[in-house]
Short mmCIF file of C-alpha atoms and ligand atoms in Angstrom, two decimals:
data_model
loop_
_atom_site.label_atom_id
_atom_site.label_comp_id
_atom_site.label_asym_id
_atom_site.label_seq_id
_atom_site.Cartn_x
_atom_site.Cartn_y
_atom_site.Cartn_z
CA UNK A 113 -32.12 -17.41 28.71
CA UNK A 114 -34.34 -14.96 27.61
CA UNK A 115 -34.13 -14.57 23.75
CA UNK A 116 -36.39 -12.11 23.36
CA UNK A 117 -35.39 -8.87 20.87
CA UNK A 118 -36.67 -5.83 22.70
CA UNK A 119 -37.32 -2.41 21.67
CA UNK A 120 -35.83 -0.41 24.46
CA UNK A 121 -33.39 -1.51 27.77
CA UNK A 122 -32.57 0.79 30.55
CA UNK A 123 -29.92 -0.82 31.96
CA UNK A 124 -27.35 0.02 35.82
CA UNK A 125 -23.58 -0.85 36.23
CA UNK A 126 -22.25 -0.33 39.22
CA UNK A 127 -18.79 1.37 40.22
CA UNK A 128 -15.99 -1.16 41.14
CA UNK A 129 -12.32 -1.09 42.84
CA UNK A 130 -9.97 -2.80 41.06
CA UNK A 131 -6.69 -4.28 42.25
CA UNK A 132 -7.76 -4.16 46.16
CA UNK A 133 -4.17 -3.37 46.87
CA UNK A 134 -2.16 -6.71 46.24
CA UNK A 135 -4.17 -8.25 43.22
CA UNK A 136 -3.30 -5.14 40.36
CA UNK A 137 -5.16 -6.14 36.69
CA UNK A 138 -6.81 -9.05 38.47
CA UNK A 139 -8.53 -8.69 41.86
CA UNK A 140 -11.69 -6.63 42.22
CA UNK A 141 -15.47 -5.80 43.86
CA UNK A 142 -18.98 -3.84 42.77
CA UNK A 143 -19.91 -1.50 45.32
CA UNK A 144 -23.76 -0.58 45.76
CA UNK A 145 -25.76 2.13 44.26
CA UNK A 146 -23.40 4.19 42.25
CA UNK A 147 -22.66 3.35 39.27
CA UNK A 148 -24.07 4.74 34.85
CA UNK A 149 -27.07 3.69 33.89
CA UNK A 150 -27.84 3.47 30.04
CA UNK A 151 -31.52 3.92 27.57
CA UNK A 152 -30.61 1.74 24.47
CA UNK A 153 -33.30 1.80 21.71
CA UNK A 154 -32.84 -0.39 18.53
CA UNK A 155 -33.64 1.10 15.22
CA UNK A 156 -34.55 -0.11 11.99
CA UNK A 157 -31.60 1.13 10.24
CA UNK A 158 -27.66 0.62 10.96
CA UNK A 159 -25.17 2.44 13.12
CA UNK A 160 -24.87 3.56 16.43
CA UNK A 161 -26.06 7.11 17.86
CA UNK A 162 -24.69 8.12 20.98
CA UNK A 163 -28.08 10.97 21.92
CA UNK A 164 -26.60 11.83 24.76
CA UNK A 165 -24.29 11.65 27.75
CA UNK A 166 -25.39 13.52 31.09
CA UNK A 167 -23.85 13.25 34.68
CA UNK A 168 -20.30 14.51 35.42
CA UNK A 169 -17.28 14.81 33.25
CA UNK A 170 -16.93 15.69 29.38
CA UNK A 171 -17.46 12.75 27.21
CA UNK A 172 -17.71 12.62 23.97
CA UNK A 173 -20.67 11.66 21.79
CA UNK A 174 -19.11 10.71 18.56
CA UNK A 175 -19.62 6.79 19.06
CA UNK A 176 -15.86 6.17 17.12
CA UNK A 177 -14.65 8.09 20.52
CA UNK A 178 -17.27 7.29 22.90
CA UNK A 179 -16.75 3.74 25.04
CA UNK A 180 -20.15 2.66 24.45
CA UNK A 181 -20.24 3.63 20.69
CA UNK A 182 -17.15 1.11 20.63
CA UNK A 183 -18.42 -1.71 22.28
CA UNK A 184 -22.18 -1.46 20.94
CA UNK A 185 -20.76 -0.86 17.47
CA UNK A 186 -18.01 -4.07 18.11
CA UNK A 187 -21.61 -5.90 19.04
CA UNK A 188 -23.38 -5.37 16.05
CA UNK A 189 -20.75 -6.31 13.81
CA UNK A 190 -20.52 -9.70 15.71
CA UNK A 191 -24.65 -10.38 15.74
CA UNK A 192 -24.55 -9.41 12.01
CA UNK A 193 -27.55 -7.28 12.07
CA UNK A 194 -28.77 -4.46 9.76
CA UNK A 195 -29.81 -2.51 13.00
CA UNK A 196 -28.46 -0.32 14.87
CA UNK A 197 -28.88 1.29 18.06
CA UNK A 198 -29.61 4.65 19.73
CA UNK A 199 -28.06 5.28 22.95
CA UNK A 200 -28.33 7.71 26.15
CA UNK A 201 -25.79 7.82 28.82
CA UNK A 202 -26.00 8.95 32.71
CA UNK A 203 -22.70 8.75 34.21
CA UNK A 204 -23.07 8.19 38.09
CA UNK A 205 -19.22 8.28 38.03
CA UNK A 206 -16.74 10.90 37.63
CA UNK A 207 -13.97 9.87 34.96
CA UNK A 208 -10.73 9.74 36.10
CA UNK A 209 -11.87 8.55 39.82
CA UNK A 210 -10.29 5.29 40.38
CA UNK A 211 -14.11 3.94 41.02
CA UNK A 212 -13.98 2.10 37.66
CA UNK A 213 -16.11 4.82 35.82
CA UNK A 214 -14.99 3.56 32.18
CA UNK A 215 -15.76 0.12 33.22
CA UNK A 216 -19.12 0.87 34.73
CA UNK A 217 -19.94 2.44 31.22
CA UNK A 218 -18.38 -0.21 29.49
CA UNK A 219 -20.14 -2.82 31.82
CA UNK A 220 -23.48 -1.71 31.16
CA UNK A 221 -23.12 -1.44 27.23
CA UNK A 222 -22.50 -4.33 27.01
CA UNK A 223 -25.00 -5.88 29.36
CA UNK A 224 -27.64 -3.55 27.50
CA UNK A 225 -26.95 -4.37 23.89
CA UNK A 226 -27.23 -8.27 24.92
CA UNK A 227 -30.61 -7.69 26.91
CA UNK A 228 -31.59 -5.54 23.79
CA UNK A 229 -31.01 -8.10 20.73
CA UNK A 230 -32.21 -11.30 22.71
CA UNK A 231 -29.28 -12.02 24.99
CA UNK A 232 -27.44 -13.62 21.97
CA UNK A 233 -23.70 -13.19 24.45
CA UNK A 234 -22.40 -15.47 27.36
CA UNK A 235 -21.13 -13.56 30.52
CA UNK A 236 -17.98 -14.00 29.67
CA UNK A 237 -18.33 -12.28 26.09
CA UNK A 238 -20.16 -9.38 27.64
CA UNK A 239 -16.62 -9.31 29.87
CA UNK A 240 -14.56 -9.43 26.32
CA UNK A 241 -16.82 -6.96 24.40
CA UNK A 242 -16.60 -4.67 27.97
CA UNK A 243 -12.75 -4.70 28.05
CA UNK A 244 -12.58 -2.94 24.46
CA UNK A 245 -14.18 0.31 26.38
CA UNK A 246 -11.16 0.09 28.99
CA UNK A 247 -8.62 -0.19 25.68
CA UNK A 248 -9.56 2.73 24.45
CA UNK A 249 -10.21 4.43 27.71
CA UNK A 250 -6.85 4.05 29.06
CA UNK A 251 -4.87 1.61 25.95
CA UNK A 252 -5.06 -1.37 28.60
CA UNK A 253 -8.00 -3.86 28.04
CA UNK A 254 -8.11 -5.14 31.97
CA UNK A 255 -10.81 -7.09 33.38
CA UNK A 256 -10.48 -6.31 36.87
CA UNK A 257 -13.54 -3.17 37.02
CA UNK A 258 -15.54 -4.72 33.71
CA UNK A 259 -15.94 -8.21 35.50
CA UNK A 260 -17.13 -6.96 39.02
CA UNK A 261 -19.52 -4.51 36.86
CA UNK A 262 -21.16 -7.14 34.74
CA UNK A 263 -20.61 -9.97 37.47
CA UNK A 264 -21.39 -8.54 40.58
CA UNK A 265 -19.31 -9.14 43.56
CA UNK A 266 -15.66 -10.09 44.20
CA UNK A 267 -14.03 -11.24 40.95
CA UNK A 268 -10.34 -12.74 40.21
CA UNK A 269 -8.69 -12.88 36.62
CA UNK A 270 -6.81 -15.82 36.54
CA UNK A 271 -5.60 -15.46 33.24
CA UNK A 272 -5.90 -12.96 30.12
CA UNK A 273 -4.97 -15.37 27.57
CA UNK A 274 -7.72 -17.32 27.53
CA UNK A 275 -10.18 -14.97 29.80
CA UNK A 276 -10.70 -17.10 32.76
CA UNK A 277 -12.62 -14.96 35.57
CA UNK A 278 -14.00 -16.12 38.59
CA UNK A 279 -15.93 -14.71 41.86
CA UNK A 280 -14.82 -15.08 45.05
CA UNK A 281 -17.44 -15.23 48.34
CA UNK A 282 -17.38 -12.82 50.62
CA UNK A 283 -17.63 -12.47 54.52
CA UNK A 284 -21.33 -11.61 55.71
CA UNK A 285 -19.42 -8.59 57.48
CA UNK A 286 -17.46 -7.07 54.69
CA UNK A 287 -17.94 -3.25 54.28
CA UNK A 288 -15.98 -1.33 52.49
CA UNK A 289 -15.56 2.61 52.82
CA UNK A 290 -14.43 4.77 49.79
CA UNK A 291 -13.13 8.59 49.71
CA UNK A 292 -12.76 10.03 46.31
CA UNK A 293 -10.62 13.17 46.71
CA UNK A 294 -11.99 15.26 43.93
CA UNK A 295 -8.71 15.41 41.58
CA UNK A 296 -8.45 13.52 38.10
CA UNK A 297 -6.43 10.90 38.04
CA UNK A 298 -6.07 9.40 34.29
CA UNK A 299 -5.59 5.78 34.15
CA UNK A 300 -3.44 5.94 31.10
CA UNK A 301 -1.08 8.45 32.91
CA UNK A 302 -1.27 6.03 36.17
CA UNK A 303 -0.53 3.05 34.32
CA UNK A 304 2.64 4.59 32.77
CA UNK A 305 4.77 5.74 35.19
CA UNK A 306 4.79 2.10 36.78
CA UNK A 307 8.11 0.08 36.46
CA UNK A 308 7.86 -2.76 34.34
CA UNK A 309 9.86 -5.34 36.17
CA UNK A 310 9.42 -6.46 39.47
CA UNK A 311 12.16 -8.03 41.73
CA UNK A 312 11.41 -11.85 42.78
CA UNK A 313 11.61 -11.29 46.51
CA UNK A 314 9.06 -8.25 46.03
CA UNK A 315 6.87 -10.80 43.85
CA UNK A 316 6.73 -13.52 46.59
CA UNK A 317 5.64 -11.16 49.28
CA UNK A 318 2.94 -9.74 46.77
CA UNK A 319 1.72 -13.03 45.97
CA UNK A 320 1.76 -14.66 49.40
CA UNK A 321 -0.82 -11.42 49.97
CA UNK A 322 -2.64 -12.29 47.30
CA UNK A 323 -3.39 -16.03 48.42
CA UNK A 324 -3.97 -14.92 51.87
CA UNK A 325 -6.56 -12.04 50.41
CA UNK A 326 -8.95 -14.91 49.11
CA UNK A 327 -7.85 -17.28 51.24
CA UNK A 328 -9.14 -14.83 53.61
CA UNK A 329 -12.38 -13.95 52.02
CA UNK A 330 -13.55 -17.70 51.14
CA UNK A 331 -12.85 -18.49 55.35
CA UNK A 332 -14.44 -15.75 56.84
CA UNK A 333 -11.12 -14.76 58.49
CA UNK A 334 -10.98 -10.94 59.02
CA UNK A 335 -7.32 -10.58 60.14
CA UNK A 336 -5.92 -12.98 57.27
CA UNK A 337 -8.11 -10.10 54.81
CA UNK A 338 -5.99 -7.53 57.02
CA UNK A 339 -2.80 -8.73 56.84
CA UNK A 340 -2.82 -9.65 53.36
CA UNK A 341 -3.68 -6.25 52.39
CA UNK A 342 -0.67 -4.64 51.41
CA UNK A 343 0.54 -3.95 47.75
CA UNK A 344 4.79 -3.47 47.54
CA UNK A 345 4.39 -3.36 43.41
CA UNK A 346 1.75 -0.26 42.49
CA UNK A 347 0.96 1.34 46.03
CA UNK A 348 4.69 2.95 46.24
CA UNK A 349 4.45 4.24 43.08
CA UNK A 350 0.89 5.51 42.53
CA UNK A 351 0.99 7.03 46.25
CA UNK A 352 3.05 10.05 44.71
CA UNK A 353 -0.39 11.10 42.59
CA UNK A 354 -2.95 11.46 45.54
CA UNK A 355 -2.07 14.32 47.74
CA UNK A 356 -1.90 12.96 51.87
CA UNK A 357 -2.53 9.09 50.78
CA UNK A 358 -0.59 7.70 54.08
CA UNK A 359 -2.14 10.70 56.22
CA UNK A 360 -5.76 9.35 54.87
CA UNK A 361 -4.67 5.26 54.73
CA UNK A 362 -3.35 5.84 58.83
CA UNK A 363 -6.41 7.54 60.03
CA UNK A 364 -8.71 4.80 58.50
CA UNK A 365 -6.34 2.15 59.78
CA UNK A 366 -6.58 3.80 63.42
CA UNK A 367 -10.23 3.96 63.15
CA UNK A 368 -10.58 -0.47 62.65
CA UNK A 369 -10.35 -0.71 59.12
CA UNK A 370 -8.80 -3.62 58.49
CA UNK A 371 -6.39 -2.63 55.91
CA UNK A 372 -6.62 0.12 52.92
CA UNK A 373 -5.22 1.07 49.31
CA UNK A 374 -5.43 2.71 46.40
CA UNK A 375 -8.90 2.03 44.36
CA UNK A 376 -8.13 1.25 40.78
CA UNK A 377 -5.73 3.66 39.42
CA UNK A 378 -6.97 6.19 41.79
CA UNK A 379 -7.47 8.70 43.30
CA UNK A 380 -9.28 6.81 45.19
CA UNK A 381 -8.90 5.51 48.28
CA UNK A 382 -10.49 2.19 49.81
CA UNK A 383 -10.48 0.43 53.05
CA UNK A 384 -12.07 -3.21 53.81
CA UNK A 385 -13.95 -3.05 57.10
CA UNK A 386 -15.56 -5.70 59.40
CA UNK A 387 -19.02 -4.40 60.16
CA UNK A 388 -21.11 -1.62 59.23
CA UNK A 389 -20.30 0.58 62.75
CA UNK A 390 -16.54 0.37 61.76
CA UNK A 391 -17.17 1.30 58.00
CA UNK A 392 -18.67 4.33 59.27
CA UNK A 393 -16.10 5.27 61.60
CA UNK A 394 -13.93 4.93 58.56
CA UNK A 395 -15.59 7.69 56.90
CA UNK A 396 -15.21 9.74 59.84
CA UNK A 397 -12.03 8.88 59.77
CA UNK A 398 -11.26 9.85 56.17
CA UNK A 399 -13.73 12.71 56.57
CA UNK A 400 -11.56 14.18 59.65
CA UNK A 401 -8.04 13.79 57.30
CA UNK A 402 -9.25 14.91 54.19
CA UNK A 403 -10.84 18.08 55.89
CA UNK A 404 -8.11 19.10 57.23
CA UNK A 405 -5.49 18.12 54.05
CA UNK A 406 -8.16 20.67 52.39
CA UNK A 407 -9.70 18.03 49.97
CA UNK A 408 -12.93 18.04 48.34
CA UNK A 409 -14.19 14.75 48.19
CA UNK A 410 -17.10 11.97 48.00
CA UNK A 411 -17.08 9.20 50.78
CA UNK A 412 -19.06 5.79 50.21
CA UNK A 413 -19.83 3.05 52.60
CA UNK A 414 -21.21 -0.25 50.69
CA UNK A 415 -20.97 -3.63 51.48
CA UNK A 416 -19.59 -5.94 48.54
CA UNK A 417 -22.55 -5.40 45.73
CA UNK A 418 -23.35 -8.57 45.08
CA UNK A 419 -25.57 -7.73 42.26
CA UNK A 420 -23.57 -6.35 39.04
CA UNK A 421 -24.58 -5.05 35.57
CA UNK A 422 -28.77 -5.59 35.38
CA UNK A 423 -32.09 -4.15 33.79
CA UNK A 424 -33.76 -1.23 35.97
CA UNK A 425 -36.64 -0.59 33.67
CA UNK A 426 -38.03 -2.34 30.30
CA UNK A 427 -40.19 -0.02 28.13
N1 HSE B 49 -6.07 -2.40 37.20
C1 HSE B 49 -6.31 -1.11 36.65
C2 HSE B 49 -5.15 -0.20 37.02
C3 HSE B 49 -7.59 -0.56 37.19
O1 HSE B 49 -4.81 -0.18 38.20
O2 HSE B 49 -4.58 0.46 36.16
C4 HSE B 49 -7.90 0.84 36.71
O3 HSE B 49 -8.68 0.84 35.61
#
């Protein structure tokens, strides 16, 4: 541990999708190079300034409203410290994506502030003091972006109460291709309309998918990953709010992917791919439908980042 108080962090969280179609609130991975990246600067004096946000969407920099004027401010009152800290923002993430945006922003607060005043937090604190920015960014404080974003990798939330997260290997050969149809999906709104009971037959098959996702992960096994990917709780709801979901989800599955879903609260959409050539023809895939459904959109192809929330320049 490096206890060392610095002056300035710059500081990268990736993007994340959460739930990876069975596993809602509790299954999900980093993906690689997008993601917010964050300049904290301690000053003498207390409080938090948010200076600025850049990048796309239309945050706000009063830090009572602001994600990481939450979180940093949540910090300092826990370290006790008559500082305070200034604070710039890039987001690398549209809000309202279903690429874990709020988490990414939450993620790398919180990994900042603890680089920043001597690394004072355990990971699993940086996970706590991260889930206050999804709270107030959508009134649910889930794990399942924050921990991929500070972690890295493939995470599982066993349990809420206590916070007990751990990461889950991944195949060599994992690839995962993203579209992000360009319309706003809020998560608050997405969480909502879900039902809030869930008939025991339905639960069994969703769980059986579950333990055959990381079943399927920890053994290598490609075709367990496939099969198990298929969420009867969230998917038949939240299809409804991205326009030509099974059009897009059929292409990519026609293409190789090994299975698909809805990324976070979307409107994102995710497939899991063996192999880089079949991630790609994914994204043609995608590409193809979402052309001719008339989307705008962003496609990604990233293996499973293994690296999470980290430093990117000390000054
Ligand atoms: N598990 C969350 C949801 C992820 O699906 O609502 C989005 O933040």
């Amino acid at each position: 541990m490096n206890n060392e108080l610095k002056k300035k962090v710059k500081a990268f969280a990736p993007a994340s999708v959460a739930n990876v179609s069975c596993g809602f609130d509790v299954l999900g991975f980093a993906i690689d190079k997008v993601g917010d990246t964050l300049q904290a600067e301690a000053t003498s004096y207390p409080g938090v300034i948010i200076e600025s946000v850049t990048g796309p969407g239309n945050l706000s920099t009063d830090p009572d409203k602001n994600i990481c004027g939450v979180i940093a401010k949540a910090m300092l009152a826990k370290l006790d410290l008559h500082q305070g800290v200034r604070i710039r923002l890039t987001k690398g993430i549209l809000p309202g994506s279903g690429l874990g945006s709020s988490a990414a922003s939450s993620a790398v607060t919180a990994f900042a502030m603890n680089e920043l005043f001597g690394n004072p937090f355990t990971e699993k604190q940086l996970v706590e003091f991260a889930m206050l920015g999804e709270k107030l960014a959508s009134g649910s404080a889930h794990a399942d972006n924050v921990a991929p974003a500070i972690m890295g990798g493939f995470t599982a939330v066993r349990s809420y109460e206590p916070l007990d997260i751990f990461k889950i290997p991944v195949p060599n050969e994992l690839y995962c291709t993203v579209i992000h149809p360009k319309i706003e999906v809020r998560t608050e709104l997405s969480r909502n309309i879900l039902k809030k009971q869930v008939e025991l037959k339905t639960a069994i098959k969703q769980w059986g998918n579950v333990a055959g996702l990381v079943a399927g992960l920890y053994s290598s096994n490609y075709d367990l990953i496939g099969r198990s990917l298929t969420d009867y709780i969230i998917e038949p709801v939240r299809s409804r709010l991205i326009p030509g979901y099974f059009e897009l989800t059929q292409n990519a599955l026609l293409a190789g992917a090994l299975g698909c879903g809805i990324s976070g609260s979307g409107p994102s959409v995710f497939s899991l791919c063996k192999g880089h050539e079949t991630a790609k023809k994914v994204a043609d895939a995608f590409t193809e439908k979402a052309v001719l459904l008339g989307l705008p959109f962003d496609i990604y192809v990233s293996k499973i980042a293994e690296k999470g929330a980290r430093i990117i320049d000390n000054e």
